[in-house]
PDB file of C-alpha atoms in Angstrom:
ATOM      1  CA  MET A   1      37.946-105.561 156.187  1.00 45.00           C
ATOM      2  CA  THR A   2      38.221-109.451 154.709  1.00 43.00           C
ATOM      3  CA  ASP A   3      36.450-111.016 152.280  1.00 41.00           C
ATOM      4  CA  THR A   4      35.007-114.252 153.408  1.00 42.00           C
ATOM      5  CA  SER A   5      32.815-114.939 149.898  1.00 39.00           C
ATOM      6  CA  GLN A   6      35.604-117.077 148.912  1.00 41.00           C
ATOM      7  CA  LYS A   7      35.689-119.799 151.316  1.00 38.00           C
ATOM      8  CA  SER A   8      38.387-122.608 151.104  1.00 36.00           C
ATOM      9  CA  PRO A   9      38.277-126.301 151.089  1.00 38.00           C
ATOM     10  CA  LYS A  10      38.144-127.940 154.315  1.00 40.00           C
ATOM     11  CA  ALA A  11      38.026-131.564 155.682  1.00 44.00           C
ATOM     12  CA  ASP A  12      33.802-131.060 156.608  1.00 48.00           C
ATOM     13  CA  ASP A  13      33.704-130.615 152.613  1.00 57.00           C
ATOM     14  CA  GLN A  14      33.840-134.085 152.364  1.00 68.00           C
ATOM     15  CA  PRO A  15      30.906-136.580 152.810  1.00 74.00           C
ATOM     16  CA  ARG A  16      30.223-137.304 156.512  1.00 79.00           C
ATOM     17  CA  LEU A  17      30.506-140.806 157.643  1.00 75.00           C
ATOM     18  CA  LEU A  18      27.472-142.595 159.952  1.00 74.00           C
ATOM     19  CA  SER A  19      27.038-144.435 162.466  1.00 75.00           C
ATOM     20  CA  GLY A  20      29.000-147.515 161.248  1.00 77.00           C
ATOM     21  CA  GLY A  21      31.237-145.701 158.836  1.00 76.00           C
ATOM     22  CA  ASN A  22      28.385-145.187 156.077  1.00 83.00           C
ATOM     23  CA  PRO A  23      29.249-141.927 153.878  1.00 89.00           C
ATOM     24  CA  GLN A  24      25.773-139.393 154.198  1.00 88.00           C
ATOM     25  CA  ILE A  25      25.285-138.708 149.903  1.00 87.00           C
ATOM     26  CA  ALA A  26      22.783-136.509 149.009  1.00 89.00           C
ATOM     27  CA  LYS A  27      19.879-138.282 147.521  1.00 94.00           C
ATOM     28  CA  GLY A  28      20.829-138.575 143.352  1.00 95.00           C
ATOM     29  CA  TYR A  29      20.403-140.642 140.141  1.00 95.00           C
ATOM     30  CA  GLY A  30      23.314-141.510 137.739  1.00 96.00           C
ATOM     31  CA  GLU A  31      26.453-142.473 137.761  1.00 97.00           C
ATOM     32  CA  ALA A  32      27.846-139.391 139.850  1.00 96.00           C
ATOM     33  CA  PRO A  33      26.236-139.918 143.435  1.00 96.00           C
ATOM     34  CA  VAL A  34      27.081-143.647 142.764  1.00 97.00           C
ATOM     35  CA  GLN A  35      31.038-142.977 142.602  1.00 97.00           C
ATOM     36  CA  ALA A  36      30.782-140.570 145.230  1.00 96.00           C
ATOM     37  CA  TYR A  37      29.343-143.048 147.716  1.00 95.00           C
ATOM     38  CA  ILE A  38      32.255-145.445 146.958  1.00 96.00           C
ATOM     39  CA  ALA A  39      34.684-142.965 146.743  1.00 95.00           C
ATOM     40  CA  ALA A  40      33.417-141.722 150.352  1.00 94.00           C
ATOM     41  CA  MET A  41      33.519-145.341 151.775  1.00 94.00           C
ATOM     42  CA  PRO A  42      36.311-145.466 154.559  1.00 94.00           C
ATOM     43  CA  GLY A  43      39.619-147.944 153.927  1.00 93.00           C
ATOM     44  CA  TRP A  44      39.434-151.259 152.663  1.00 96.00           C
ATOM     45  CA  LYS A  45      35.298-150.222 151.732  1.00 96.00           C
ATOM     46  CA  SER A  46      35.860-147.894 148.836  1.00 96.00           C
ATOM     47  CA  ASP A  47      38.345-150.561 146.839  1.00 97.00           C
ATOM     48  CA  LEU A  48      35.655-153.293 147.584  1.00 98.00           C
ATOM     49  CA  GLY A  49      32.660-150.463 146.444  1.00 98.00           C
ATOM     50  CA  ARG A  50      34.394-149.762 143.351  1.00 98.00           C
ATOM     51  CA  ARG A  51      34.630-153.728 142.752  1.00 98.00           C
ATOM     52  CA  LEU A  52      30.837-154.393 143.244  1.00 98.00           C
ATOM     53  CA  ASP A  53      30.285-151.888 141.013  1.00 98.00           C
ATOM     54  CA  ALA A  54      32.373-152.511 138.364  1.00 98.00           C
ATOM     55  CA  LEU A  55      30.926-156.475 138.608  1.00 98.00           C
ATOM     56  CA  ILE A  56      27.519-155.270 138.617  1.00 98.00           C
ATOM     57  CA  THR A  57      27.851-153.004 135.681  1.00 98.00           C
ATOM     58  CA  GLU A  58      29.844-155.715 133.687  1.00 98.00           C
ATOM     59  CA  THR A  59      27.300-158.146 134.045  1.00 98.00           C
ATOM     60  CA  VAL A  60      24.527-155.886 133.549  1.00 97.00           C
ATOM     61  CA  PRO A  61      25.357-153.713 131.087  1.00 95.00           C
ATOM     62  CA  ASP A  62      22.531-151.089 130.885  1.00 94.00           C
ATOM     63  CA  VAL A  63      22.279-151.107 134.908  1.00 97.00           C
ATOM     64  CA  ARG A  64      20.831-148.013 136.434  1.00 96.00           C
ATOM     65  CA  LYS A  65      22.437-146.536 138.938  1.00 97.00           C
ATOM     66  CA  ALA A  66      20.905-143.958 142.140  1.00 96.00           C
ATOM     67  CA  VAL A  67      22.042-143.565 145.666  1.00 96.00           C
ATOM     68  CA  LYS A  68      18.885-143.211 148.161  1.00 95.00           C
ATOM     69  CA  TRP A  69      18.822-143.525 151.994  1.00 93.00           C
ATOM     70  CA  ASN A  70      22.284-143.215 152.181  1.00 93.00           C
ATOM     71  CA  SER A  71      23.075-146.418 149.630  1.00 96.00           C
ATOM     72  CA  PRO A  72      23.936-147.183 146.302  1.00 98.00           C
ATOM     73  CA  PHE A  73      20.863-148.868 144.321  1.00 98.00           C
ATOM     74  CA  TYR A  74      21.142-151.155 140.824  1.00 98.00           C
ATOM     75  CA  GLY A  75      18.313-151.340 138.560  1.00 96.00           C
ATOM     76  CA  ALA A  76      17.572-152.658 135.147  1.00 86.00           C
ATOM     77  CA  ASP A  77      14.873-150.611 132.676  1.00 76.00           C
ATOM     78  CA  ASP A  78      12.371-148.151 134.716  1.00 76.00           C
ATOM     79  CA  ASP A  79      11.013-151.394 136.608  1.00 76.00           C
ATOM     80  CA  GLY A  80      12.831-150.669 140.071  1.00 92.00           C
ATOM     81  CA  TRP A  81      15.464-151.534 141.930  1.00 97.00           C
ATOM     82  CA  PHE A  82      17.004-154.964 142.264  1.00 97.00           C
ATOM     83  CA  LEU A  83      20.020-154.213 144.700  1.00 98.00           C
ATOM     84  CA  SER A  84      21.557-152.020 146.779  1.00 98.00           C
ATOM     85  CA  PHE A  85      24.548-151.960 149.402  1.00 97.00           C
ATOM     86  CA  HIS A  86      25.580-150.373 152.484  1.00 95.00           C
ATOM     87  CA  CYS A  87      28.651-149.236 155.016  1.00 95.00           C
ATOM     88  CA  PHE A  88      28.664-150.768 158.368  1.00 95.00           C
ATOM     89  CA  ALA A  89      31.787-151.169 160.898  1.00 94.00           C
ATOM     90  CA  LYS A  90      33.035-154.350 160.420  1.00 96.00           C
ATOM     91  CA  TYR A  91      31.615-155.210 156.795  1.00 97.00           C
ATOM     92  CA  VAL A  92      29.776-154.039 153.909  1.00 97.00           C
ATOM     93  CA  LYS A  93      25.764-155.613 153.023  1.00 98.00           C
ATOM     94  CA  VAL A  94      24.457-156.563 149.687  1.00 98.00           C
ATOM     95  CA  ALA A  95      20.791-156.302 150.086  1.00 98.00           C
ATOM     96  CA  PHE A  96      19.478-158.437 146.977  1.00 98.00           C
ATOM     97  CA  PHE A  97      15.734-157.862 147.169  1.00 97.00           C
ATOM     98  CA  HIS A  98      14.130-160.507 145.505  1.00 97.00           C
ATOM     99  CA  GLY A  99      17.121-163.072 146.939  1.00 97.00           C
ATOM    100  CA  ALA A 100      15.493-165.640 148.299  1.00 97.00           C
ATOM    101  CA  SER A 101      14.291-166.328 144.198  1.00 97.00           C
ATOM    102  CA  LEU A 102      17.921-166.432 143.407  1.00 98.00           C
ATOM    103  CA  ASP A 103      19.451-170.161 143.388  1.00 98.00           C
ATOM    104  CA  PRO A 104      21.710-170.363 145.082  1.00 98.00           C
ATOM    105  CA  VAL A 105      19.838-168.557 147.654  1.00 97.00           C
ATOM    106  CA  PRO A 106      22.132-165.923 149.328  1.00 98.00           C
ATOM    107  CA  PRO A 107      23.362-166.835 153.182  1.00 96.00           C
ATOM    108  CA  GLY A 108      22.238-163.373 154.930  1.00 97.00           C
ATOM    109  CA  LYS A 109      18.092-164.111 156.044  1.00 95.00           C
ATOM    110  CA  SER A 110      15.786-160.685 156.745  1.00 95.00           C
ATOM    111  CA  LYS A 111      13.182-160.173 158.117  1.00 95.00           C
ATOM    112  CA  GLN A 112      11.424-159.428 154.520  1.00 94.00           C
ATOM    113  CA  ALA A 113      10.605-162.670 153.406  1.00 94.00           C
ATOM    114  CA  ASN A 114      11.961-162.053 149.723  1.00 96.00           C
ATOM    115  CA  VAL A 115      15.289-160.019 150.772  1.00 97.00           C
ATOM    116  CA  ARG A 116      18.422-162.058 151.313  1.00 98.00           C
ATOM    117  CA  TYR A 117      22.195-160.743 151.859  1.00 98.00           C
ATOM    118  CA  LEU A 118      25.541-160.854 151.572  1.00 98.00           C
ATOM    119  CA  ASP A 119      27.682-159.926 154.247  1.00 98.00           C
ATOM    120  CA  ILE A 120      31.505-159.492 153.124  1.00 98.00           C
ATOM    121  CA  ARG A 121      33.972-158.689 155.736  1.00 98.00           C
ATOM    122  CA  GLU A 122      37.998-157.282 155.020  1.00 97.00           C
ATOM    123  CA  ASP A 123      39.350-160.766 154.665  1.00 96.00           C
ATOM    124  CA  ASP A 124      36.367-162.569 152.590  1.00 97.00           C
ATOM    125  CA  THR A 125      36.839-163.238 149.807  1.00 96.00           C
ATOM    126  CA  LEU A 126      34.362-162.570 147.069  1.00 97.00           C
ATOM    127  CA  ASP A 127      33.471-165.226 145.190  1.00 98.00           C
ATOM    128  CA  GLU A 128      33.126-162.988 142.060  1.00 98.00           C
ATOM    129  CA  ALA A 129      31.034-166.035 139.628  1.00 98.00           C
ATOM    130  CA  GLN A 130      28.686-166.352 142.058  1.00 98.00           C
ATOM    131  CA  PHE A 131      28.081-163.025 142.794  1.00 98.00           C
ATOM    132  CA  ARG A 132      27.775-162.195 139.034  1.00 98.00           C
ATOM    133  CA  ALA A 133      25.481-165.275 138.664  1.00 98.00           C
ATOM    134  CA  TRP A 134      23.725-163.787 141.407  1.00 98.00           C
ATOM    135  CA  VAL A 135      22.998-160.159 139.779  1.00 98.00           C
ATOM    136  CA  LYS A 136      22.210-161.617 136.546  1.00 98.00           C
ATOM    137  CA  GLN A 137      19.458-163.341 138.067  1.00 98.00           C
ATOM    138  CA  ALA A 138      18.262-160.718 140.486  1.00 97.00           C
ATOM    139  CA  SER A 139      18.334-158.088 137.561  1.00 96.00           C
ATOM    140  CA  ALA A 140      15.823-160.654 135.393  1.00 94.00           C
ATOM    141  CA  LEU A 141      13.672-160.553 138.361  1.00 93.00           C
ATOM    142  CA  PRO A 142      10.374-158.605 139.235  1.00 81.00           C
ATOM    143  CA  LYS A 143      12.015-154.977 140.644  1.00 91.00           C
ATOM    144  CA  GLU A 144      11.175-153.285 144.189  1.00 88.00           C
ATOM    145  CA  ARG A 145       9.633-149.427 143.711  1.00 84.00           C
ATOM    146  CA  MET A 146      11.309-146.982 146.226  1.00 81.00           C
TER     147      MET A 146
END
């Protein structure tokens, strides 16, 4: 009789990619689930995810991190969340939860009055100075509880 109690690693042990290539990562708080999400982002999006995470962490050194609804969330203190991002087929969407209060306002509008988006495609050049400015401003605004 063969012992089947020891499973060998399989390709399906990797996070499943949902619609548009968004990684399915279990809800969790802290650095580990966010890094698991970023590592599972497909192709060029993983490099972008690492860069976004680094810029956010450098700009807000005491940032709180979590994965909720298959997206990394970033917050300050225990007040809630100010930013998240999500993979789509052809871009990564950064959501600023109080983006309408940022100066200048990020370009992507939302059905929610306060939310603004920044969509980043593979060939786009990320304006890191502007992104840092938005992150700094967003971290100082009221946070969303989710």
